[in-house]
Amino acid sequence: MPEGDHSAFGELNMKLDTEVLIIGGGILGTSVARELSRYRVDTTLVEREVDFGWGSTKASATVVCQGGDCLEFRKEYRNSRFVWDSIPLMEPLCRELDVPFKRIGSLSLIRNNNELVKYQKMKNLADKYLPDLEPHQWIDRDTLRRIEPHLTRDVIGALYDPKPAVTDPVRLSIALAENARENGTNIMLGTEVVSISRGTDSFEVQTTEGLIRTRFIVNAAGVYVDKIAAMVDADEFVVYPVKAWIGVLDKKVGDIIRHVVTARPSRPGELIFVNPTVHGNIFFGIPLQLNKRGDYSSTRRMSQAGFATIRSLVPDVSEKDIINSFAGYIMYRNYELGWHECVVAASRKIPRFINFCIGFPGVSAAPAASKEVIRLLSSEGLQTVEKESFKASGRAIPDFSEASDEEKKKLIQKDSRYGHVVCRCETVTEGEIVEAIKRGATTMDGVKYRTRAGMGRCQGGFCSPRVARILARELNVPEEQVTKKGKTSRLLLYKSKELLEGAVNEPA
Amino acid sequence: MNLHEIDVAVIGSGPAGMAAAVRAKETGAKNVVILERAEELGGLLHQCVHNGFGLFYFHEDLTGPEYAHRFIEKTMDAGVRPMLETMALNISPDREITAVSNKNQFLKFRPESIVLAMGCRERSRGALNIPGTRPAGVFTAGTAQRFINVEGFLPGRQVVILGSGDIGMIMARRLTLEGARVEAVVEVLPYVGGLIRNEVQCLHDFDIPLFLKHTVTNIYGERRVEGVRVAEVDSRMNPIGGTERDIACDTLLLSVGLIPENELSLTAGVELDPVTGGPFVDGARQTTVPGIFAGGNVVHVHDLVDNVTWESEIAGESAARFAMGERIPAWAGIKLKAGRNIRYVVPHTISGNEDVTLYMRVREPEQNVRINVGDIAGKSELIVKPSSMLKIELTSEQLKKLGKNVTEVVIDCQKWGGK
């Protein structure tokens, strides 16, 4: 089945020339691609997965604009600067690209006097560093009970920050990539970088889909950022993969918590949190753990800790309300100290090679940090002449479930497939699924992240056969070739009766 | 038929919906419609190609599609109007239905009464919190059943099934017949979750290994399932260290419970019983919202289609009576309370004036017991299991013995001579 857009090659192992190659199609890579598409620069983005944002981006708690948390974010860290500078950029960016965004504010729970002292310090820092942004407020216990009635009573108050918001980081990555593509960026999905060799004024990048010659490289490879850098000896930094686990609650209890709520059990860095998502679920997470990279499995211990966490913050939650959980990685600069610094730098040894890794919170820092990457590229010698033809706005796939009755009527009148509900838990229609495929979804997960089909309480039990059928039809491939997430992740290995007829082909 | 003249609207066209609609029509309701989101009537019956349907209702051994076909004919003969590819999105507490369809487009109408017959859904991997990776190849048993029996595809050739619910065991046999190899059926409890007839006919007859008191503790494989880890569990269902072993497979099926599908009921303000997951209903199968009735798996999960049909006929009859102007008093009557070793009793209340059938499940398996309905009736059983629904029929004569002022009757499962 078609995995991404290989049209630039025509045939496999053709050679492609580009000016800037971005490695990685997560929130950082797509942000740079979109920024760069404002200029007359020949840009190519490669992503090893068959879609955008499938690494750390999809494992985000989806909270952005949380930079007022100055216990972790300090002036001397460039990361803090990027997060702060991104706060006023995030909402306009989401509006421009038609990505859901909701400002909900955050509550840092204060459970004893020690914590109170810490948060006083934090508020002072925030007042000092962020004078232009809306300030924090102290919330007493009674007010807290009124605004978050389901929250644990075991608190003396909270520090309220009005700035934090929630968005959909995967949809934001997709929207950024779509917009970049519309403005001329060449995007190649399912394309993994195998090796990089250096010429005098260019790099030769061998990928699984062919050779790419480029003058500049932006390494935004997420969990593999240091491995890519090491291919050309540009790994002048150390990052540690830290595993995060997030549990998901049913929309049914989606109003049980209204703000981003965080608490610090004992040591710094051991943050636990619960927050609503922009789509009406609740996410909750446990402290991060150092882990072997690439292992996305969750463990029994993680889910037990997760349930204990959510119960400690919101005692009313029942285990039955958990509909899913997932794990992902954050690349930390310095794990031991529990603070956050990022890698946004031109390699000191290798010219025209930019390493770009934020760690936490990558999505929040992306808007400002990607502008910094453009500055770095231009100081490395890239000509950045603005394009007059740049088109800034993007348009989301219609969201039937969120539409008003009038809008629903209009959608159905325009295209009767919007009257055919395929995913009943999230009320996703065939119209939305077909549109998602038209825009580049090639897999079950691709459809899911764009439309939420299969993301509800039955987790695709009902709609997956129907989505698979629509994918096969729209992509014009046999249904057995439909995959969950590209490559060998085929959903259906055989036709009925195929195993009875003797000759059986092993799954590809 | 004008949408604004509908007497009874039934949501869902599985065995429950069709039985309710037919009975509503027979009772005298003029305009009866069924809202069905699929392309045809019948619901999940179409994918249940095995036999065992209708043994009690039709006194015949039918397959799911045959059972569906009988009721589709009854539905059409009765003059019920099916609204296919139509999905109800919302029901307001005053019974206004909002629905979409790709034929009739966007609809809003207010029938005189409504029967909820949405059935149930399967518990998913996410709800179980099974550790491990997230590859393709993990399906609920019912989804796999649809792929094989309706869509014509086989998910894989080497299968482990977690949970011994009826669909899981039936799929173990189905997969074996399709040429796949079922490596194990793994059940966390010390007994199977489904009917004994399925344990015998689907597992033992096909030599499929059954591991009781075991669970899946890990899933392997990055893109597609490559194997699972299975371990024995202790009495608190925690895996016992040292008992783990890995089984290579390309597919993991889950048959770990069904959940009544009541999201739509909640939009109407219908109150749900946390034990059954379905609406509280009285003897007439009226929910806590007047004029909204419910029957079948949306109320509580059944193990036999025959009972689904019978129960939904009550809901259909009541809905027709309500639509014709008869006021069915909401929630008056005698409360039925689940006592010793009884998990739940449906209906939740009874009027005390009419013959009634009580449906119930026990909490724990037990032998040589007597189910007592207060002191007015009882039934002896050699063996009771949570997987087998119990049924007790009470006549109005028996109910008279309750006396006038009784407001609650306790249903107990007592050991023989253990009183």
GROMACS .gro file of C-alpha atoms in nm, chain B residues 22-387:
model
  366
  530VAL     CA    1  -4.318  -0.654   1.665
  531ARG     CA    2  -4.484  -0.678   2.006
  532ALA     CA    3  -4.557  -0.304   2.012
  533LYS     CA    4  -4.734  -0.340   1.680
  534GLU     CA    5  -4.924  -0.649   1.796
  535THR     CA    6  -5.032  -0.463   2.110
  536GLY     CA    7  -5.196  -0.201   1.893
  537ALA     CA    8  -4.949   0.083   1.842
  538LYS     CA    9  -5.010   0.227   1.497
  539ASN     CA   10  -4.681   0.372   1.384
  540VAL     CA   11  -4.377   0.180   1.501
  541VAL     CA   12  -4.026   0.248   1.371
  542ILE     CA   13  -3.686   0.089   1.430
  543LEU     CA   14  -3.377   0.307   1.408
  544GLU     CA   15  -3.084   0.093   1.295
  545ARG     CA   16  -2.741   0.232   1.216
  546ALA     CA   17  -2.636  -0.064   0.999
  547GLU     CA   18  -2.752  -0.139   0.645
  548GLU     CA   19  -2.987  -0.418   0.751
  549LEU     CA   20  -3.197  -0.537   1.043
  550GLY     CA   21  -3.059  -0.802   1.275
  551GLY     CA   22  -2.770  -0.647   1.465
  552LEU     CA   23  -2.500  -0.881   1.583
  553LEU     CA   24  -2.705  -1.193   1.497
  554HIS     CA   25  -2.562  -1.178   1.146
  555GLN     CA   26  -2.209  -1.251   1.262
  556CYS     CA   27  -2.318  -1.533   1.497
  557VAL     CA   28  -2.317  -1.808   1.236
  558HIS     CA   29  -2.306  -2.082   1.499
  559ASN     CA   30  -2.616  -2.267   1.613
  560GLY     CA   31  -2.799  -2.271   1.945
  561PHE     CA   32  -3.037  -1.983   1.881
  562GLY     CA   33  -3.409  -2.020   1.945
  563LEU     CA   34  -3.396  -2.355   2.127
  564PHE     CA   35  -3.654  -2.223   2.374
  565TYR     CA   36  -3.839  -1.957   2.177
  566PHE     CA   37  -3.888  -2.149   1.854
  567HIS     CA   38  -3.807  -2.498   1.991
  568GLU     CA   39  -3.563  -2.527   1.705
  569ASP     CA   40  -3.186  -2.511   1.680
  570LEU     CA   41  -3.119  -2.210   1.460
  571THR     CA   42  -2.810  -2.014   1.364
  572GLY     CA   43  -2.789  -1.643   1.440
  573PRO     CA   44  -2.871  -1.534   1.085
  574GLU     CA   45  -3.166  -1.777   1.075
  575TYR     CA   46  -3.298  -1.638   1.402
  576ALA     CA   47  -3.254  -1.287   1.262
  577HIS     CA   48  -3.433  -1.384   0.943
  578ARG     CA   49  -3.738  -1.514   1.133
  579PHE     CA   50  -3.767  -1.186   1.316
  580ILE     CA   51  -3.698  -0.973   1.009
  581GLU     CA   52  -3.997  -1.143   0.847
  582LYS     CA   53  -4.210  -1.088   1.158
  583THR     CA   54  -4.101  -0.724   1.164
  584MET     CA   55  -4.191  -0.667   0.801
  585ASP     CA   56  -4.517  -0.863   0.827
  586ALA     CA   57  -4.621  -0.665   1.131
  587GLY     CA   58  -4.578  -0.341   0.938
  588VAL     CA   59  -4.295  -0.199   1.143
  589ARG     CA   60  -4.105   0.067   0.952
  590PRO     CA   61  -3.728   0.012   0.959
  591MET     CA   62  -3.515   0.325   0.933
  592LEU     CA   63  -3.181   0.182   0.824
  593GLU     CA   64  -2.842   0.353   0.828
  594THR     CA   65  -2.992   0.585   1.084
  595MET     CA   66  -2.815   0.657   1.406
  596ALA     CA   67  -2.975   0.816   1.709
  597LEU     CA   68  -2.733   1.074   1.846
  598ASN     CA   69  -2.933   1.204   2.137
  599ILE     CA   70  -3.258   1.154   2.325
  600SER     CA   71  -3.387   1.439   2.537
  601PRO     CA   72  -3.560   1.366   2.869
  602ASP     CA   73  -3.891   1.458   2.701
  603ARG     CA   74  -3.822   1.193   2.437
  604GLU     CA   75  -3.711   1.405   2.143
  605ILE     CA   76  -3.479   1.194   1.929
  606THR     CA   77  -3.199   1.353   1.726
  607ALA     CA   78  -3.072   1.119   1.457
  608VAL     CA   79  -2.869   1.124   1.139
  609SER     CA   80  -2.891   0.907   0.836
  610ASN     CA   81  -2.743   0.923   0.493
  611LYS     CA   82  -3.088   0.876   0.340
  612ASN     CA   83  -3.318   1.079   0.558
  613GLN     CA   84  -3.039   1.309   0.666
  614PHE     CA   85  -3.079   1.506   0.987
  615LEU     CA   86  -3.387   1.418   1.189
  616LYS     CA   87  -3.555   1.540   1.503
  617PHE     CA   88  -3.883   1.387   1.619
  618ARG     CA   89  -4.069   1.306   1.934
  619PRO     CA   90  -4.241   0.965   1.944
  620GLU     CA   91  -4.500   0.886   2.210
  621SER     CA   92  -4.269   0.626   2.362
  622ILE     CA   93  -3.922   0.485   2.308
  623VAL     CA   94  -3.769   0.140   2.354
  624LEU     CA   95  -3.394   0.131   2.414
  625ALA     CA   96  -3.252  -0.182   2.251
  626MET     CA   97  -2.891  -0.087   2.177
  627GLY     CA   98  -2.743  -0.410   2.311
  628CYS     CA   99  -2.395  -0.422   2.453
  629ARG     CA  100  -2.030  -0.381   2.359
  630GLU     CA  101  -1.717  -0.576   2.450
  631ARG     CA  102  -1.462  -0.473   2.706
  632SER     CA  103  -1.147  -0.361   2.528
  633ARG     CA  104  -0.779  -0.407   2.593
  634GLY     CA  105  -0.754  -0.051   2.721
  635ALA     CA  106  -1.023  -0.113   2.981
  636LEU     CA  107  -0.832  -0.419   3.101
  637ASN     CA  108  -0.500  -0.243   3.120
  638ILE     CA  109  -0.309  -0.541   2.981
  639PRO     CA  110   0.058  -0.445   2.990
  640GLY     CA  111   0.284  -0.470   2.688
  641THR     CA  112   0.332  -0.316   2.345
  642ARG     CA  113   0.055  -0.191   2.119
  643PRO     CA  114   0.083  -0.393   1.798
  644ALA     CA  115  -0.181  -0.488   1.542
  645GLY     CA  116  -0.338  -0.826   1.610
  646VAL     CA  117  -0.521  -0.759   1.937
  647PHE     CA  118  -0.895  -0.787   1.879
  648THR     CA  119  -1.203  -0.832   2.089
  649ALA     CA  120  -1.360  -1.169   2.011
  650GLY     CA  121  -1.668  -1.009   1.858
  651THR     CA  122  -1.462  -0.789   1.626
  652ALA     CA  123  -1.269  -1.096   1.508
  653GLN     CA  124  -1.602  -1.274   1.464
  654ARG     CA  125  -1.723  -0.996   1.237
  655PHE     CA  126  -1.400  -0.999   1.036
  656ILE     CA  127  -1.422  -1.374   0.979
  657ASN     CA  128  -1.795  -1.430   0.937
  658VAL     CA  129  -1.910  -1.109   0.771
  659GLU     CA  130  -1.607  -0.941   0.614
  660GLY     CA  131  -1.436  -1.265   0.505
  661PHE     CA  132  -1.093  -1.223   0.661
  662LEU     CA  133  -0.893  -1.422   0.911
  663PRO     CA  134  -0.699  -1.207   1.158
  664GLY     CA  135  -0.418  -1.460   1.206
  665ARG     CA  136  -0.317  -1.825   1.223
  666GLN     CA  137  -0.179  -1.865   1.574
  667VAL     CA  138  -0.413  -1.738   1.839
  668VAL     CA  139  -0.434  -1.695   2.216
  669ILE     CA  140  -0.771  -1.607   2.365
  670LEU     CA  141  -0.792  -1.420   2.694
  671GLY     CA  142  -1.117  -1.478   2.875
  672SER     CA  143  -1.363  -1.764   2.841
  673GLY     CA  144  -1.679  -1.572   2.764
  674ASP     CA  145  -1.917  -1.735   2.518
  675ILE     CA  146  -1.797  -1.537   2.218
  676GLY     CA  147  -1.436  -1.622   2.303
  677MET     CA  148  -1.505  -1.996   2.320
  678ILE     CA  149  -1.717  -1.988   2.006
  679MET     CA  150  -1.434  -1.805   1.830
  680ALA     CA  151  -1.185  -2.068   1.951
  681ARG     CA  152  -1.388  -2.328   1.762
  682ARG     CA  153  -1.448  -2.101   1.464
  683LEU     CA  154  -1.077  -2.023   1.426
  684THR     CA  155  -0.990  -2.392   1.452
  685LEU     CA  156  -1.240  -2.473   1.179
  686GLU     CA  157  -1.083  -2.198   0.967
  687GLY     CA  158  -0.745  -2.371   0.995
  688ALA     CA  159  -0.592  -2.142   1.256
  689ARG     CA  160  -0.432  -2.285   1.568
  690VAL     CA  161  -0.569  -2.176   1.905
  691GLU     CA  162  -0.273  -2.212   2.140
  692ALA     CA  163  -0.464  -2.142   2.459
  693VAL     CA  164  -0.778  -2.005   2.616
  694VAL     CA  165  -0.671  -1.823   2.931
  695GLU     CA  166  -0.922  -1.748   3.208
  696VAL     CA  167  -0.838  -1.557   3.523
  697LEU     CA  168  -1.120  -1.713   3.726
  698PRO     CA  169  -1.122  -2.073   3.849
  699TYR     CA  170  -1.418  -2.148   3.619
  700VAL     CA  171  -1.514  -2.061   3.261
  701GLY     CA  172  -1.700  -1.738   3.196
  702GLY     CA  173  -1.947  -1.874   2.943
  703LEU     CA  174  -2.201  -2.152   2.917
  704ILE     CA  175  -2.104  -2.511   2.996
  705ARG     CA  176  -2.234  -2.622   2.655
  706ASN     CA  177  -1.983  -2.390   2.492
  707GLU     CA  178  -1.697  -2.514   2.710
  708VAL     CA  179  -1.772  -2.869   2.599
  709GLN     CA  180  -1.865  -2.813   2.235
  710CYS     CA  181  -1.611  -2.541   2.155
  711LEU     CA  182  -1.306  -2.621   2.367
  712HIS     CA  183  -1.304  -2.985   2.481
  713ASP     CA  184  -1.436  -3.128   2.154
  714PHE     CA  185  -1.155  -2.952   1.967
  715ASP     CA  186  -0.880  -3.023   2.221
  716ILE     CA  187  -0.817  -2.655   2.280
  717PRO     CA  188  -0.605  -2.604   2.593
  718LEU     CA  189  -0.789  -2.415   2.869
  719PHE     CA  190  -0.587  -2.249   3.145
  720LEU     CA  191  -0.802  -2.153   3.440
  721LYS     CA  192  -0.664  -1.915   3.705
  722HIS     CA  193  -0.423  -1.773   3.446
  723THR     CA  194  -0.394  -1.437   3.278
  724VAL     CA  195  -0.197  -1.258   3.007
  725THR     CA  196   0.071  -1.045   3.173
  726ASN     CA  197   0.248  -0.909   2.868
  727ILE     CA  198   0.206  -0.863   2.494
  728TYR     CA  199   0.509  -0.875   2.265
  729GLY     CA  200   0.565  -0.737   1.916
  730GLU     CA  201   0.624  -0.387   1.787
  731ARG     CA  202   0.406  -0.383   1.475
  732ARG     CA  203   0.217  -0.712   1.487
  733VAL     CA  204   0.164  -0.939   1.788
  734GLU     CA  205   0.453  -1.186   1.819
  735GLY     CA  206   0.361  -1.352   2.145
  736VAL     CA  207   0.211  -1.317   2.487
  737ARG     CA  208   0.325  -1.399   2.838
  738VAL     CA  209   0.085  -1.603   3.046
  739ALA     CA  210   0.103  -1.652   3.421
  740GLU     CA  211  -0.095  -1.825   3.692
  741VAL     CA  212  -0.276  -1.596   3.934
  742ASP     CA  213  -0.333  -1.620   4.309
  743SER     CA  214  -0.668  -1.587   4.483
  744ARG     CA  215  -0.646  -1.208   4.456
  745MET     CA  216  -0.584  -1.238   4.082
  746ASN     CA  217  -0.222  -1.124   4.105
  747PRO     CA  218   0.024  -1.312   3.882
  748ILE     CA  219   0.237  -1.562   4.073
  749GLY     CA  220   0.610  -1.512   4.016
  750GLY     CA  221   0.783  -1.807   3.853
  751THR     CA  222   0.473  -1.936   3.674
  752GLU     CA  223   0.516  -1.718   3.365
  753ARG     CA  224   0.563  -1.866   3.024
  754ASP     CA  225   0.567  -1.717   2.677
  755ILE     CA  226   0.340  -1.837   2.400
  756ALA     CA  227   0.420  -1.743   2.041
  757CYS     CA  228   0.117  -1.617   1.852
  758ASP     CA  229   0.020  -1.358   1.592
  759THR     CA  230  -0.320  -1.276   1.736
  760LEU     CA  231  -0.468  -1.215   2.081
  761LEU     CA  232  -0.845  -1.221   2.119
  762LEU     CA  233  -1.021  -1.077   2.421
  763SER     CA  234  -1.342  -1.221   2.557
  764VAL     CA  235  -1.351  -1.057   2.894
  765GLY     CA  236  -1.695  -0.925   2.941
  766LEU     CA  237  -1.972  -0.724   2.785
  767ILE     CA  238  -2.093  -0.380   2.884
  768PRO     CA  239  -2.450  -0.263   2.814
  769GLU     CA  240  -2.433   0.024   2.567
  770ASN     CA  241  -2.608   0.308   2.749
  771GLU     CA  242  -2.445   0.630   2.638
  772LEU     CA  243  -2.766   0.723   2.457
  773SER     CA  244  -2.975   0.634   2.763
  774LEU     CA  245  -2.768   0.877   2.968
  775THR     CA  246  -2.848   1.164   2.730
  776ALA     CA  247  -3.216   1.109   2.815
  777GLY     CA  248  -3.140   1.115   3.186
  778VAL     CA  249  -3.211   0.745   3.235
  779GLU     CA  250  -3.059   0.622   3.562
  780LEU     CA  251  -2.827   0.323   3.542
  781ASP     CA  252  -2.770   0.040   3.787
  782PRO     CA  253  -2.395   0.028   3.856
  783VAL     CA  254  -2.413  -0.351   3.896
  784THR     CA  255  -2.578  -0.440   3.563
  785GLY     CA  256  -2.453  -0.134   3.374
  786GLY     CA  257  -2.807  -0.102   3.238
  787PRO     CA  258  -3.108   0.112   3.329
  788PHE     CA  259  -3.310   0.051   3.642
  789VAL     CA  260  -3.635  -0.098   3.509
  790ASP     CA  261  -3.969  -0.193   3.658
  791GLY     CA  262  -4.176  -0.497   3.566
  792ALA     CA  263  -4.302  -0.321   3.252
  793ARG     CA  264  -3.938  -0.250   3.156
  794GLN     CA  265  -3.996   0.120   3.201
  795THR     CA  266  -3.679   0.310   3.291
  796THR     CA  267  -3.664   0.595   3.540
  797VAL     CA  268  -3.775   0.830   3.260
  798PRO     CA  269  -4.150   0.796   3.187
  799GLY     CA  270  -4.219   0.672   2.836
  800ILE     CA  271  -3.871   0.531   2.786
  801PHE     CA  272  -3.852   0.153   2.807
  802ALA     CA  273  -3.562  -0.087   2.765
  803GLY     CA  274  -3.508  -0.453   2.682
  804GLY     CA  275  -3.236  -0.705   2.610
  805ASN     CA  276  -2.863  -0.665   2.659
  806VAL     CA  277  -2.895  -0.290   2.707
  807VAL     CA  278  -3.059  -0.372   3.044
  808HIS     CA  279  -2.833  -0.658   3.149
  809VAL     CA  280  -2.613  -0.898   2.956
  810HIS     CA  281  -2.798  -1.219   2.867
  811ASP     CA  282  -2.650  -1.551   2.768
  812LEU     CA  283  -2.943  -1.673   2.559
  813VAL     CA  284  -3.112  -1.486   2.277
  814ASP     CA  285  -3.447  -1.640   2.372
  815ASN     CA  286  -3.449  -1.448   2.699
  816VAL     CA  287  -3.353  -1.128   2.517
  817THR     CA  288  -3.656  -1.173   2.296
  818TRP     CA  289  -3.898  -1.244   2.580
  819GLU     CA  290  -3.776  -0.955   2.789
  820SER     CA  291  -3.793  -0.710   2.501
  821GLU     CA  292  -4.146  -0.818   2.417
  822ILE     CA  293  -4.245  -0.687   2.758
  823ALA     CA  294  -4.076  -0.355   2.681
  824GLY     CA  295  -4.246  -0.337   2.339
  825GLU     CA  296  -4.589  -0.413   2.484
  826SER     CA  297  -4.548  -0.153   2.760
  827ALA     CA  298  -4.424   0.108   2.514
  828ALA     CA  299  -4.731   0.048   2.296
  829ARG     CA  300  -4.965   0.079   2.595
  830PHE     CA  301  -4.793   0.401   2.696
  831ALA     CA  302  -4.818   0.537   2.342
  832MET     CA  303  -5.189   0.457   2.336
  833GLY     CA  304  -5.242   0.672   2.642
  834GLU     CA  305  -5.222   0.426   2.927
  835ARG     CA  306  -5.022   0.578   3.210
  836ILE     CA  307  -4.781   0.328   3.348
  837PRO     CA  308  -4.693   0.451   3.696
  838ALA     CA  309  -4.323   0.520   3.709
  839TRP     CA  310  -4.140   0.327   3.968
  840ALA     CA  311  -4.425   0.240   4.196
  841GLY     CA  312  -4.441  -0.104   4.344
  842ILE     CA  313  -4.228  -0.357   4.523
  843LYS     CA  314  -3.853  -0.333   4.520
  844LEU     CA  315  -3.656  -0.653   4.451
  845LYS     CA  316  -3.338  -0.675   4.648
  846ALA     CA  317  -3.040  -0.898   4.570
  847GLY     CA  318  -2.959  -1.094   4.885
  848ARG     CA  319  -2.709  -1.366   4.965
  849ASN     CA  320  -2.495  -1.468   4.665
  850ILE     CA  321  -2.721  -1.283   4.422
  851ARG     CA  322  -2.544  -1.022   4.211
  852TYR     CA  323  -2.853  -0.860   4.066
  853VAL     CA  324  -3.221  -0.914   3.989
  854VAL     CA  325  -3.403  -0.771   3.687
  855PRO     CA  326  -3.656  -0.610   3.694
  856HIS     CA  327  -3.561  -0.389   3.983
  857THR     CA  328  -3.924  -0.340   4.090
  858ILE     CA  329  -4.252  -0.524   4.025
  859SER     CA  330  -4.613  -0.414   4.053
  860GLY     CA  331  -4.717  -0.722   4.249
  861ASN     CA  332  -5.041  -0.759   4.051
  862GLU     CA  333  -4.922  -0.938   3.739
  863ASP     CA  334  -4.736  -1.255   3.650
  864VAL     CA  335  -4.368  -1.176   3.626
  865THR     CA  336  -4.041  -1.347   3.534
  866LEU     CA  337  -3.736  -1.257   3.739
  867TYR     CA  338  -3.393  -1.278   3.581
  868MET     CA  339  -3.088  -1.295   3.806
  869ARG     CA  340  -2.725  -1.394   3.833
  870VAL     CA  341  -2.529  -1.529   4.127
  871ARG     CA  342  -2.198  -1.385   4.247
  872GLU     CA  343  -2.012  -1.713   4.304
  873PRO     CA  344  -2.059  -2.067   4.177
  874GLU     CA  345  -2.236  -2.287   4.431
  875GLN     CA  346  -2.384  -2.636   4.444
  876ASN     CA  347  -2.712  -2.761   4.592
  877VAL     CA  348  -2.883  -2.432   4.651
  878ARG     CA  349  -3.232  -2.296   4.671
  879ILE     CA  350  -3.322  -1.954   4.532
  880ASN     CA  351  -3.584  -1.799   4.760
  881VAL     CA  352  -3.805  -1.508   4.661
  882GLY     CA  353  -3.891  -1.376   5.007
  883ASP     CA  354  -4.104  -1.654   5.147
  884ILE     CA  355  -4.349  -1.674   4.861
  885ALA     CA  356  -4.159  -1.885   4.609
  886GLY     CA  357  -3.840  -2.075   4.554
  887LYS     CA  358  -3.649  -2.289   4.310
  888SER     CA  359  -3.385  -2.553   4.376
  889GLU     CA  360  -3.072  -2.577   4.164
  890LEU     CA  361  -2.799  -2.841   4.166
  891ILE     CA  362  -2.541  -2.593   4.048
  892VAL     CA  363  -2.543  -2.217   3.996
  893LYS     CA  364  -2.275  -2.018   3.814
  894PRO     CA  365  -2.235  -1.648   3.745
  895SER     CA  366  -2.226  -1.728   3.373
   0.00000   0.00000   0.00000
